[in-house]
mmCIF file of C-alpha atoms in Angstrom:
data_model
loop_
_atom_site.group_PDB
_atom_site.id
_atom_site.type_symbol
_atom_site.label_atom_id
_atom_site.label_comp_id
_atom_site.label_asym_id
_atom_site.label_seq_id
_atom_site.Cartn_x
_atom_site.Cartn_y
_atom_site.Cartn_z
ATOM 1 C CA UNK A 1 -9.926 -0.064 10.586
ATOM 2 C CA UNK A 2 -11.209 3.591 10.394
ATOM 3 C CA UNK A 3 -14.706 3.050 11.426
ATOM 4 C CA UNK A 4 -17.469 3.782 9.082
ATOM 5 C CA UNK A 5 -20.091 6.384 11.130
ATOM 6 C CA UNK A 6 -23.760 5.693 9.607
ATOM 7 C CA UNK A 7 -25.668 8.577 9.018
ATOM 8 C CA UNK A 8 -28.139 10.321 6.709
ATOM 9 C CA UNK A 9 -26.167 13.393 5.771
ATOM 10 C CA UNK A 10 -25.471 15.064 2.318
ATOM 11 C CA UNK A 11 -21.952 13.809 2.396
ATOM 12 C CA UNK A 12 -23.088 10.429 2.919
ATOM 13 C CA UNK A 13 -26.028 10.718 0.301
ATOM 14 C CA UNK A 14 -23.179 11.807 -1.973
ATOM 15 C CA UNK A 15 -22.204 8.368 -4.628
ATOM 16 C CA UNK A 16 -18.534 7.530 -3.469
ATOM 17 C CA UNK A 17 -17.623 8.113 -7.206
ATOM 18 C CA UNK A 18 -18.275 11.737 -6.990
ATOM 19 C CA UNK A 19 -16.588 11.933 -3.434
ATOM 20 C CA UNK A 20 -13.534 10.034 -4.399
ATOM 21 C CA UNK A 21 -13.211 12.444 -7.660
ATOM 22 C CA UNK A 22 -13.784 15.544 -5.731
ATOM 23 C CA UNK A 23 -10.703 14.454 -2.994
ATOM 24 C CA UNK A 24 -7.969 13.897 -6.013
ATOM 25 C CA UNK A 25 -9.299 17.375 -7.270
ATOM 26 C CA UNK A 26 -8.771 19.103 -4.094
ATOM 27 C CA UNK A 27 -5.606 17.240 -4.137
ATOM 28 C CA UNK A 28 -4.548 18.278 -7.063
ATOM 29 C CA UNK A 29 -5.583 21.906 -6.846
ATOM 30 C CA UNK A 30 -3.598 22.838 -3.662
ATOM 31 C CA UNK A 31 -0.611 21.350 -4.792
ATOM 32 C CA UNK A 32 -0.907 22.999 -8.353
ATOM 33 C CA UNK A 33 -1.831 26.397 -6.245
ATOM 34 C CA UNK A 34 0.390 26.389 -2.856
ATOM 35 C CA UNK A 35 -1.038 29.719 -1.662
ATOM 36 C CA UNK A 36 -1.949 29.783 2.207
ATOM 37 C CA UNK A 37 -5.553 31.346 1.922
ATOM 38 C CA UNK A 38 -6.840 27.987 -0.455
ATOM 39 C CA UNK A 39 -4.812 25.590 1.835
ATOM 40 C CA UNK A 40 -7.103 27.476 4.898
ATOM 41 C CA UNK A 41 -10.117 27.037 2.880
ATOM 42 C CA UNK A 42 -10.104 23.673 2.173
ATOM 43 C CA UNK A 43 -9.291 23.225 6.154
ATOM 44 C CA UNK A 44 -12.157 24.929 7.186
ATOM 45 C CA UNK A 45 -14.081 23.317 4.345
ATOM 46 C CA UNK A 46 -13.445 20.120 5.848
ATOM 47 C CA UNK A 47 -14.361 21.369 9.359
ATOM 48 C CA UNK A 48 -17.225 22.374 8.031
ATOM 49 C CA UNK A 49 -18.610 18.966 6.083
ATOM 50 C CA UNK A 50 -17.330 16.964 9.277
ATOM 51 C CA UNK A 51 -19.910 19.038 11.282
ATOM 52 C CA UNK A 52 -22.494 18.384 8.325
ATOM 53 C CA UNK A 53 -22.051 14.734 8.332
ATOM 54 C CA UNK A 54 -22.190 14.343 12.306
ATOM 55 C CA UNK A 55 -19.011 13.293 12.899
ATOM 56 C CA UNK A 56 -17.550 13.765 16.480
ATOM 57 C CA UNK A 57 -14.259 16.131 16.564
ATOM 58 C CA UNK A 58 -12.623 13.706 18.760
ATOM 59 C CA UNK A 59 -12.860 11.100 14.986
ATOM 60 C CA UNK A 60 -11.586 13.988 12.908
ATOM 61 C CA UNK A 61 -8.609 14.965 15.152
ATOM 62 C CA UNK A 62 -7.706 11.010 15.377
ATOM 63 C CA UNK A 63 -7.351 11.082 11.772
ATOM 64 C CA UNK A 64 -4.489 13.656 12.648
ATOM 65 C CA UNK A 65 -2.838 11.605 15.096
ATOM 66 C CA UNK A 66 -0.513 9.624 13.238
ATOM 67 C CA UNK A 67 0.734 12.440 11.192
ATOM 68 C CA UNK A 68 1.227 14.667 14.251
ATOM 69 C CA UNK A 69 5.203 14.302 14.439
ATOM 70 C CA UNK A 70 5.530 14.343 10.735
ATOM 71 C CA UNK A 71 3.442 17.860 10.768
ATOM 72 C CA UNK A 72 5.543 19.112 13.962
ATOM 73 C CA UNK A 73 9.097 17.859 11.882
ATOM 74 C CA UNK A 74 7.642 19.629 8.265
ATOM 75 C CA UNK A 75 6.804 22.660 10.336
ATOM 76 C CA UNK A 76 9.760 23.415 12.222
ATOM 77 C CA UNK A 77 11.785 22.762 8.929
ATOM 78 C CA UNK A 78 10.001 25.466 7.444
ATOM 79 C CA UNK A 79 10.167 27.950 10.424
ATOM 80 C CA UNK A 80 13.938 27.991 10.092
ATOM 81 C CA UNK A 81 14.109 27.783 6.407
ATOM 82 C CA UNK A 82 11.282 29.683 4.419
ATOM 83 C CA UNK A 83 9.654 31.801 7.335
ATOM 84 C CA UNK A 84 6.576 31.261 9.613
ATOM 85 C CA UNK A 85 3.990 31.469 6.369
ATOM 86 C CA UNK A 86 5.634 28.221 4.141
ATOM 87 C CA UNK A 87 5.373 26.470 7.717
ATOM 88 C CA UNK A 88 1.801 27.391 7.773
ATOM 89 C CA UNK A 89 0.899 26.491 4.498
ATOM 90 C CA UNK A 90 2.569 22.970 4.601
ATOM 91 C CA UNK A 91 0.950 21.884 7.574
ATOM 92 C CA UNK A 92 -2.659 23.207 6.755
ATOM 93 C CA UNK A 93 -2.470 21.616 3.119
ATOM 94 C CA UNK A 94 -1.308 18.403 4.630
ATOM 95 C CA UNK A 95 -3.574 18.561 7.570
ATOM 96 C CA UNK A 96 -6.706 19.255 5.199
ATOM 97 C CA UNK A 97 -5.832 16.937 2.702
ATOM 98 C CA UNK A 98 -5.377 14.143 5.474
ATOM 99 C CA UNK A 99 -8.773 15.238 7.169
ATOM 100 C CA UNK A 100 -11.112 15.514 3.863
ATOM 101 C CA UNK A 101 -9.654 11.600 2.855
ATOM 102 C CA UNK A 102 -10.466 10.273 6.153
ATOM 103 C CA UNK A 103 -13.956 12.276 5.380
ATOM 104 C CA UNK A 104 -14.244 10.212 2.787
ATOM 105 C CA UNK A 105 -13.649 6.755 4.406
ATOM 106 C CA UNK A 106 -15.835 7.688 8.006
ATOM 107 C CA UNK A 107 -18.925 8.296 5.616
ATOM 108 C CA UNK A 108 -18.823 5.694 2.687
ATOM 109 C CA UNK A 109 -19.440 1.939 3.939
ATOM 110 C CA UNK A 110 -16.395 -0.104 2.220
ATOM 111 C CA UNK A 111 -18.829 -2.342 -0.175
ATOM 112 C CA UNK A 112 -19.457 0.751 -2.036
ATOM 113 C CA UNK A 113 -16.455 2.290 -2.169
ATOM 114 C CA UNK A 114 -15.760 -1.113 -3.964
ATOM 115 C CA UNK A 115 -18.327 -0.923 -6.473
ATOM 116 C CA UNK A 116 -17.560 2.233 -6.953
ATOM 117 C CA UNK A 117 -14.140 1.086 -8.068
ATOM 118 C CA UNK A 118 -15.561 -1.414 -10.362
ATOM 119 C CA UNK A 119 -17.588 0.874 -12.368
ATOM 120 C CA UNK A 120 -14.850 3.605 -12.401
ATOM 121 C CA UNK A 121 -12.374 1.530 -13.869
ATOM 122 C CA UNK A 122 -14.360 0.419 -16.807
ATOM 123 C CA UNK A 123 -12.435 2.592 -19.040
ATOM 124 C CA UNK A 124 -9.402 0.575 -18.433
ATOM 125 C CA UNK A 125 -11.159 -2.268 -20.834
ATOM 126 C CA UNK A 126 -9.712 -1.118 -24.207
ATOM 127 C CA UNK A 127 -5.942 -1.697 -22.210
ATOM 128 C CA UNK A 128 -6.720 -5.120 -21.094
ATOM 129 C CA UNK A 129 -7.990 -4.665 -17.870
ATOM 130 C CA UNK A 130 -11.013 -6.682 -16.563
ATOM 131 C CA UNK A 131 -13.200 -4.608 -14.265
ATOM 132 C CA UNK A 132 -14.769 -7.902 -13.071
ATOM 133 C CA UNK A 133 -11.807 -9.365 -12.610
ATOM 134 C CA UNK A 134 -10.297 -6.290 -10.186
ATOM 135 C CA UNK A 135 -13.319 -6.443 -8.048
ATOM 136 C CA UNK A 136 -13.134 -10.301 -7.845
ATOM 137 C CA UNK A 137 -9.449 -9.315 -6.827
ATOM 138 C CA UNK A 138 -10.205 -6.753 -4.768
ATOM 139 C CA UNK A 139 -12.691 -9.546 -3.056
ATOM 140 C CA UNK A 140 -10.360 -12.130 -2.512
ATOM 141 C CA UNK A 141 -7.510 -9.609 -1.312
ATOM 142 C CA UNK A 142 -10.025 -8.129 1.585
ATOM 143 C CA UNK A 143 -11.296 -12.300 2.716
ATOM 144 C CA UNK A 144 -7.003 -12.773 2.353
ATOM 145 C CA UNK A 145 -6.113 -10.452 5.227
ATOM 146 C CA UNK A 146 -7.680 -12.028 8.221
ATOM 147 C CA UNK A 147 -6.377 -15.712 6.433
ATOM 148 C CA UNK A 148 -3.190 -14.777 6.202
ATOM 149 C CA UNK A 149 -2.997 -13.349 9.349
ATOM 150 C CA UNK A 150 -4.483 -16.588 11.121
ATOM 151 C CA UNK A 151 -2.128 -18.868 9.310
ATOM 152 C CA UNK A 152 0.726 -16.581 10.877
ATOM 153 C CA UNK A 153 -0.508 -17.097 14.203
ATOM 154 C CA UNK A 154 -0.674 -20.706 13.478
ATOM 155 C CA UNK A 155 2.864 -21.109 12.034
ATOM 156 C CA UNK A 156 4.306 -18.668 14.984
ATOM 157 C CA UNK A 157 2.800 -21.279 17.545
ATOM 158 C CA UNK A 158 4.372 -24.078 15.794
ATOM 159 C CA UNK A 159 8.037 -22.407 15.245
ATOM 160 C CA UNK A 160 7.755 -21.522 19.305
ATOM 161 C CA UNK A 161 7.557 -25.434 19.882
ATOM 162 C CA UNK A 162 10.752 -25.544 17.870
ATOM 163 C CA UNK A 163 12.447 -22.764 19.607
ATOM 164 C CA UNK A 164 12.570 -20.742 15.972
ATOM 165 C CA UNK A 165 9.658 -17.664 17.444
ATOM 166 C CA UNK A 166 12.434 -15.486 16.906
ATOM 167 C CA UNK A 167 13.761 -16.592 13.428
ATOM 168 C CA UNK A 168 11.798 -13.814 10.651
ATOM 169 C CA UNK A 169 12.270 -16.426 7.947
ATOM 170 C CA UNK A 170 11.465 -19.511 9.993
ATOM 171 C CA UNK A 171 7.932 -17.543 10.245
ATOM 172 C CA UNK A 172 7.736 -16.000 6.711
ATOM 173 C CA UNK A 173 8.274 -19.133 4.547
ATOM 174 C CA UNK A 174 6.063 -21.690 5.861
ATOM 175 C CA UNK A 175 3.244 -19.136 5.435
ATOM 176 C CA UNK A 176 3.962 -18.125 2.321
ATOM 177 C CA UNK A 177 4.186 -21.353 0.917
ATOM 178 C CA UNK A 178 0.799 -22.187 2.938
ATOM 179 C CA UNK A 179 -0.968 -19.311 0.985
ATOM 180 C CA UNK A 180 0.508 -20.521 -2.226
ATOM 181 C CA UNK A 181 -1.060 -23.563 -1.818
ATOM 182 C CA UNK A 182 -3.918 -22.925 -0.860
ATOM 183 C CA UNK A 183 -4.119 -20.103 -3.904
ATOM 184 C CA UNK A 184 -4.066 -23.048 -6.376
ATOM 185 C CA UNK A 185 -6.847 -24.665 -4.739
ATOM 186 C CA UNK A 186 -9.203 -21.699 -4.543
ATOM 187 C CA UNK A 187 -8.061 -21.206 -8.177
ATOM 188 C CA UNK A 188 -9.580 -24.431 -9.084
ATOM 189 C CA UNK A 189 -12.434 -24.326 -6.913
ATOM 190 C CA UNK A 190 -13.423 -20.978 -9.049
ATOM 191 C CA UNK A 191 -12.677 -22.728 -12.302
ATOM 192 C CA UNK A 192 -14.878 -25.660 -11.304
ATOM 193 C CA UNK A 193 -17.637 -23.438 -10.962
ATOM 194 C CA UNK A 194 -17.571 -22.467 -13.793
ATOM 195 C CA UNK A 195 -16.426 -18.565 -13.266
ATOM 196 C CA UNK A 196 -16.951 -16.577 -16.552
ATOM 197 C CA UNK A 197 -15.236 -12.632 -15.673
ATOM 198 C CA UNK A 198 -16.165 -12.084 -19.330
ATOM 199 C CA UNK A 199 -19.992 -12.654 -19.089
ATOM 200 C CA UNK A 200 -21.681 -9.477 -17.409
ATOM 201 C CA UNK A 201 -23.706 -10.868 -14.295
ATOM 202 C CA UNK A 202 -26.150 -7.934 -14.448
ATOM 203 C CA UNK B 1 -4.861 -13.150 -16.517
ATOM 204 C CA UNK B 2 -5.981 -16.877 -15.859
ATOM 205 C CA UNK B 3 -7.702 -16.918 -12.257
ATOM 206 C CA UNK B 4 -4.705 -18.515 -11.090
ATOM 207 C CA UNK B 5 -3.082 -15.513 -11.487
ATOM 208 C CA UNK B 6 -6.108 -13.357 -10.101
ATOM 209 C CA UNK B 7 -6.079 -15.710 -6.968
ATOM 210 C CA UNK B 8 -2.107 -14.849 -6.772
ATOM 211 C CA UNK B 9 -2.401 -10.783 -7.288
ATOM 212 C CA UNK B 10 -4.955 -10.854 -4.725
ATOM 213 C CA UNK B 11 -2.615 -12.639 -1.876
ATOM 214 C CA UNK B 12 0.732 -10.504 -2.762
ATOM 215 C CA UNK B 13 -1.895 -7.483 -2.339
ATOM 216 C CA UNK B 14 -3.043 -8.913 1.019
ATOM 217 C CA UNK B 15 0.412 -10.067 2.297
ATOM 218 C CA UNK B 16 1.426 -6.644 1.745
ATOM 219 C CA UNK B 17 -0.871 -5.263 4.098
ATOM 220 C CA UNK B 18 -0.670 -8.060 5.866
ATOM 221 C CA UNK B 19 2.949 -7.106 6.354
ATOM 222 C CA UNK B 20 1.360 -3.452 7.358
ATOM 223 C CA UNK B 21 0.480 -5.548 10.885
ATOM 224 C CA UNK B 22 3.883 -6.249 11.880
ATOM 225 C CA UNK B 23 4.606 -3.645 15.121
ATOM 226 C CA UNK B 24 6.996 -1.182 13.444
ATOM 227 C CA UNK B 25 10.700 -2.466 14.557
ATOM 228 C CA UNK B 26 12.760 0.375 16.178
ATOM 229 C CA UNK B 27 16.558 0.290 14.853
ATOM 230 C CA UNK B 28 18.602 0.619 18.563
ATOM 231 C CA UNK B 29 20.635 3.067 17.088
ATOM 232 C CA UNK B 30 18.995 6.084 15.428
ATOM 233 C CA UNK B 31 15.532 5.404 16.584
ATOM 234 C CA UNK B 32 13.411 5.475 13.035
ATOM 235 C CA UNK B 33 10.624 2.876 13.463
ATOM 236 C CA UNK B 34 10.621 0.930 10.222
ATOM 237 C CA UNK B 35 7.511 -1.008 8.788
ATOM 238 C CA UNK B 36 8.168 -4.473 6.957
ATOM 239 C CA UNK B 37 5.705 -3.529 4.853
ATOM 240 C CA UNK B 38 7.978 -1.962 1.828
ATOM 241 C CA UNK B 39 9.026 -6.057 1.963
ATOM 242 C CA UNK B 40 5.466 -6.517 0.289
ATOM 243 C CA UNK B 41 7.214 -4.952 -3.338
ATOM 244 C CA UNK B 42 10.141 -7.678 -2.946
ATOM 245 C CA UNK B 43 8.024 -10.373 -2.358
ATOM 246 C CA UNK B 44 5.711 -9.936 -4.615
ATOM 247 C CA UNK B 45 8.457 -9.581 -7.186
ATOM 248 C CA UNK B 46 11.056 -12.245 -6.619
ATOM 249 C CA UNK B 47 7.926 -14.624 -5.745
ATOM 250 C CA UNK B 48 4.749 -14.189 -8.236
ATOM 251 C CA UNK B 49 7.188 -12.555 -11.099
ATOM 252 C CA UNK B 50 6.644 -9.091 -13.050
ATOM 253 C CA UNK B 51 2.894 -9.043 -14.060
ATOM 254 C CA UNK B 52 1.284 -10.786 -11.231
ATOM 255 C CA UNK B 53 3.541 -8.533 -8.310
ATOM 256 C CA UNK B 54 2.988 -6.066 -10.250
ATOM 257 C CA UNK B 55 -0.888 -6.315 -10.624
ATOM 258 C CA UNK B 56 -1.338 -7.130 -7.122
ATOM 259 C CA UNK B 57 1.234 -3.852 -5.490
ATOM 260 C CA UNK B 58 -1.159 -1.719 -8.078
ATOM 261 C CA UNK B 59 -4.164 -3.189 -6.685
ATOM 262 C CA UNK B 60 -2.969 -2.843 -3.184
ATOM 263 C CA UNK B 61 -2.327 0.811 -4.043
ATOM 264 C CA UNK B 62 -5.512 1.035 -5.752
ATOM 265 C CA UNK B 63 -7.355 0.147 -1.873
ATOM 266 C CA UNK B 64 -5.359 2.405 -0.223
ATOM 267 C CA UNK B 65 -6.187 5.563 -2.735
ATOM 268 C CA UNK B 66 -9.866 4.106 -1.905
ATOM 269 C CA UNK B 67 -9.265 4.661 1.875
ATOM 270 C CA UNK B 68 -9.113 1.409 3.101
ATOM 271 C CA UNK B 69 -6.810 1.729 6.155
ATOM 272 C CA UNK B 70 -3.829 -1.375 5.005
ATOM 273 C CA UNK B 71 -0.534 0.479 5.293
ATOM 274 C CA UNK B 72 1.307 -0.029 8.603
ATOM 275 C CA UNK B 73 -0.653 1.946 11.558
ATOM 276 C CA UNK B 74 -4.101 1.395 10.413
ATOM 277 C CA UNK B 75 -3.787 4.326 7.546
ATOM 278 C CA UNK B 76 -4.988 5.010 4.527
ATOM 279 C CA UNK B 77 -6.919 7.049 1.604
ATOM 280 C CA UNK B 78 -5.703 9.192 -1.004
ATOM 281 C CA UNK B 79 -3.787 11.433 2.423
ATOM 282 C CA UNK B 80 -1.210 8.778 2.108
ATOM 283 C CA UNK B 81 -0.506 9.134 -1.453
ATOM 284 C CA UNK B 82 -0.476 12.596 -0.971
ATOM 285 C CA UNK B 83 1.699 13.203 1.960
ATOM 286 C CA UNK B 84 5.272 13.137 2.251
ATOM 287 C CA UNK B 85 5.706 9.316 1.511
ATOM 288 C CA UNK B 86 3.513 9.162 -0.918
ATOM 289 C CA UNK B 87 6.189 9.067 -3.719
ATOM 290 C CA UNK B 88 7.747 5.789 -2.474
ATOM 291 C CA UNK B 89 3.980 3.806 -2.305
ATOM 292 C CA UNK B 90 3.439 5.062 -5.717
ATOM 293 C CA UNK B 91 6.669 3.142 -7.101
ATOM 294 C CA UNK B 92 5.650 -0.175 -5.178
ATOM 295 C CA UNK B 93 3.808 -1.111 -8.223
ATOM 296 C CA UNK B 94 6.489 -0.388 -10.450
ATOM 297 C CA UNK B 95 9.643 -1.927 -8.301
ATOM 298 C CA UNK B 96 7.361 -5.456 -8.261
ATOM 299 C CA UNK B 97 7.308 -5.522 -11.803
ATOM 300 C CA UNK B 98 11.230 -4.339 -12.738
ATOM 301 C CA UNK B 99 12.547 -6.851 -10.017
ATOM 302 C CA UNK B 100 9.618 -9.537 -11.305
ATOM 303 C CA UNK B 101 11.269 -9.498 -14.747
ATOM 304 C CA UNK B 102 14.785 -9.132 -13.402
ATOM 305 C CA UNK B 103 14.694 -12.017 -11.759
ATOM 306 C CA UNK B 104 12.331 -13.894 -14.435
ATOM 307 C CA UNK B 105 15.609 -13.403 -16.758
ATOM 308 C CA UNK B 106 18.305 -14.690 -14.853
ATOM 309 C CA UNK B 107 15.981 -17.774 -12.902
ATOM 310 C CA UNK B 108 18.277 -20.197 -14.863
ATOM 311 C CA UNK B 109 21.759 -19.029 -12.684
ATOM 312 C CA UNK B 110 20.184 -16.674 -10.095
ATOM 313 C CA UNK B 111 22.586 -16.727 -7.052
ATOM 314 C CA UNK B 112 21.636 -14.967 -3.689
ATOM 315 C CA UNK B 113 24.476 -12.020 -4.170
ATOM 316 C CA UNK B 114 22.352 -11.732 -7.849
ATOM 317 C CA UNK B 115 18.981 -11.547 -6.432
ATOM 318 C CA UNK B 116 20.201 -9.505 -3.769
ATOM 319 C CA UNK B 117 21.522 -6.893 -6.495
ATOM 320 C CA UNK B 118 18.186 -7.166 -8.298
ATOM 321 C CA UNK B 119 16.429 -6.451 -5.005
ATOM 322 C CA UNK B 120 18.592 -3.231 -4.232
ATOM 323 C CA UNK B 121 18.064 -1.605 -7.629
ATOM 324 C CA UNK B 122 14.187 -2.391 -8.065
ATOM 325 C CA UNK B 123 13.560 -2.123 -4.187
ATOM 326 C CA UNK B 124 15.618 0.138 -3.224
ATOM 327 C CA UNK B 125 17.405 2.717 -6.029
ATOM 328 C CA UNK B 126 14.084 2.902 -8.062
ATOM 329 C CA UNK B 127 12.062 3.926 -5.674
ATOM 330 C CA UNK B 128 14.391 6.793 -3.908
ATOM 331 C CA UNK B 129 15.039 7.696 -7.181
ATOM 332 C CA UNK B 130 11.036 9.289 -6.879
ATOM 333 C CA UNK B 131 10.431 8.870 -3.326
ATOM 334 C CA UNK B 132 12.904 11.653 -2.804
ATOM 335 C CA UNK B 133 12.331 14.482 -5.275
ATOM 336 C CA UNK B 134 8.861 13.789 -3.784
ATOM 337 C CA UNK B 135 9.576 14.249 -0.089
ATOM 338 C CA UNK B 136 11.198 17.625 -1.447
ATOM 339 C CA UNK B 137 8.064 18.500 -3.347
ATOM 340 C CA UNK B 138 5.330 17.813 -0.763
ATOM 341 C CA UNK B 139 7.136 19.236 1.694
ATOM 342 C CA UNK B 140 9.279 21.991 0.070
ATOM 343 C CA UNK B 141 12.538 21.090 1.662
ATOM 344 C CA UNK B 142 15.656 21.053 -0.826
ATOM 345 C CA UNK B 143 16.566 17.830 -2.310
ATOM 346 C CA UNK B 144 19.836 17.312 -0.302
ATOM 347 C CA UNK B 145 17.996 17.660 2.832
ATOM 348 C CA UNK B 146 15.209 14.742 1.510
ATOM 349 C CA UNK B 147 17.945 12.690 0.836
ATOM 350 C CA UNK B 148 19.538 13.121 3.752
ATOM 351 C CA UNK B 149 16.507 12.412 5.754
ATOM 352 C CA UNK B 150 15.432 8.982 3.706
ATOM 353 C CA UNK B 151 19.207 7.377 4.142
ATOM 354 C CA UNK B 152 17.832 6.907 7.879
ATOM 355 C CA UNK B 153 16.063 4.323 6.349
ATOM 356 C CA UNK B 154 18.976 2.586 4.196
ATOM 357 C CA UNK B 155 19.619 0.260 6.954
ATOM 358 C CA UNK B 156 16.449 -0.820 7.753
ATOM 359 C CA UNK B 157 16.454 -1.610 3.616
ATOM 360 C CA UNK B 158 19.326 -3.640 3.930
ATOM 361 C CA UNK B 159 18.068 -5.633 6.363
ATOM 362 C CA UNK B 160 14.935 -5.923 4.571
ATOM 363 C CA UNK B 161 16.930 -6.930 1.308
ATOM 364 C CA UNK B 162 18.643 -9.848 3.190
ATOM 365 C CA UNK B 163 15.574 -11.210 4.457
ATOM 366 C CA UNK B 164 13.335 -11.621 1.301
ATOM 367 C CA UNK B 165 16.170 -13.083 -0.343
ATOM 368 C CA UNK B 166 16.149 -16.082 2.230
ATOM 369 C CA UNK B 167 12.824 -16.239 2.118
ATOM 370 C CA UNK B 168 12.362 -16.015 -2.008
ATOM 371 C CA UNK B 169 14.904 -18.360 -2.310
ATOM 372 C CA UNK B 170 13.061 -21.166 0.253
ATOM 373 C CA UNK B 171 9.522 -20.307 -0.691
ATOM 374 C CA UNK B 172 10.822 -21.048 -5.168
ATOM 375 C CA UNK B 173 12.678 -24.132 -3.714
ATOM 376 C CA UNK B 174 9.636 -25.550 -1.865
ATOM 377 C CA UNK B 175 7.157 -24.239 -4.329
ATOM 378 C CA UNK B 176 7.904 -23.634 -7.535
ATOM 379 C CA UNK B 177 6.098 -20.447 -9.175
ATOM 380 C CA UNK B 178 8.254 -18.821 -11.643
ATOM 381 C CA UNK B 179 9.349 -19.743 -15.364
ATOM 382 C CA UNK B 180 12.067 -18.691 -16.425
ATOM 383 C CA UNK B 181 12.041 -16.370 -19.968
#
């Protein structure tokens, strides 16, 4: 998990609403502009806020390191092809873009980022869409993870006695069908007590 | 939705980053690591059906625009979306749902070469079909040369079709979660 760096900055003080918006703008705005001089901007904008927020280079330039190959692939493409500027511009854009998202996540603890969600997806009540049921969802998918990947470990212990470690479906199956099970259970655990999504609890 | 079918979109969403853990399998011969994770679609289709796969691949993209770090190699936040692969985790949401009411359609006589077809054009077609003029977009290469990069990855698809069709086919058998329309 990217870690979350406490702090008492202005870009932590910031709501995650307003931080989340102002990401798919910046997004948004250097793809609908692809001009080298914003794409710098917004890099040094981001070196900039990192240094405001306290957060050590050697966290910023990890957020690079996956992408490193992809950047070195996209900017030798564009060396041969367009010239040494397109090359430029594709991997700042990508490398700001990259580095003001994992901004976003090093400075915002995850519980808010959730309830942040919530409340931004109340407009989607008119289609349908529960916001209380997305964020009991979103809930059960983060408690899932670690579950699921315990019951894995389980199932790959048992399959070794059988000699079937190996076998990708001899794995897959059991768990799924574990998880299944166990989804109707918590399902009517939650009924039994009574869960109302269409009651506000505040 | 009833919760049953919360409790359901909330464990296709997890197995799908749940899938995101599985070390990245190198093919021998060209060398392109390739994540199971783009299994999470398939199996959330051919196993929880069109609304609830579909809910839960939109909620898992939902996280991962939110910065949590599920896909494969610990990464996430709207970068992801916005980067060269980003048109491919977009259409997750969509392929669950087409392949979810493909297969809700033809439960009744559904044989494995059939579900393997329905995998292949919600899985597979559907999502190349904007994965690719994305790649070309994000990183201003010509379409011919996107395309030419993804079919790297057509094998590892393959593969990945075969499997979740053994495993959708056991996991219905032993537990029953579709109805057929």
């Amino acid at each position: 998990m990217t870690p979350y760096v406490p702090g008492d900055s202005p870009v932590h003080r910031c709501p995650p609403g307003r931080k989340i918006l102002a990401l798919v703008a910046a997004g948004t705005l250097l793809f609908a502009w692809p001009r080298l001089d914003l794409a710098l901007a917004a890099l040094a904008a981001a070196a900039l806020l990192s240094r405001l927020a306290g957060i050590p280079v050697r966290l910023m330039l990890a957020q690079l390191r996956p992408l490193a190959w992809i950047l070195a692939v996209l900017v030798l493409v564009q060396l041969a092809l367009d010239g040494w500027q397109a090359g430029l511009l594709v991997a700042a854009r990508l490398a700001a873009l990259v580095l003001l998202a994992g901004l976003v996540t090093l400075t915002t603890r995850s519980a808010d980022l959730i309830e942040a969600l919530q409340g931004g997806l109340s407009w989607l009540r008119p289609l349908g869409v529960n916001p209380a049921k997305v964020g009991l969802a979103i809930a059960l998918t983060l408690r899932f993870i670690p579950v699921l990947a315990a019951i894995a470990a389980e199932v790959r212990e048992a399959q070794r006695a059988r000699g079937l470690e190996r076998s990708l479906v001899a794995l897959t199956v059991p768990v799924v069908v574990r998880m299944l099970k166990m989804s109707d259970d918590i399902a009517a655990a939650i009924d039994a007590r009574s869960y109302d999504p269409d009651r506000d609890s505040r | 939705m009833s919760t049953r079918d919360i409790v359901f979109v909330a464990l296709f969403a997890a197995l799908t980053a749940a899938l995101g853990l599985f070390p990245p399998v190198t093919l021998p011969m060209v060398g392109v690591p390739i994540t199971a994770q783009s299994m999470g679609p398939m199996l959330a289709g051919t196993i929880a059906g069109s609304r609830r796969g579909g809910a839960a691949l939109a909620l898992f993209v939902l996280l991962v625009c939110a910065g949590l770090p599920l896909m494969a190699g610990g990464r996430g936040g709207l970068g992801i979306v916005m980067g060269p692969g980003g048109g491919f985790v977009l259409m997750w949401p969509v392929a669950a749902f087409v392949i979810g009411v493909l297969v809700e359609r033809s439960l009744r006589s559904l044989s494995a070469w059939k579900e393997a077809l329905i995998l292949v054009l919600g899985g597979v077609v559907l999502t190349y079909a904007v994965g690719i003029p994305w790649i070309a977009a994000v990183a201003r290469i010509d379409l011919a040369k996107a395309a030419l990069g993804s079919a790297w990855f057509l094998p590892g698809d393959a593969a990945k079709v075969v499997l979740v069709v053994l495993i959708a086919r056991a996991v219905r058998r032993a537990y029953p979660t579709l109805q057929a329309r």
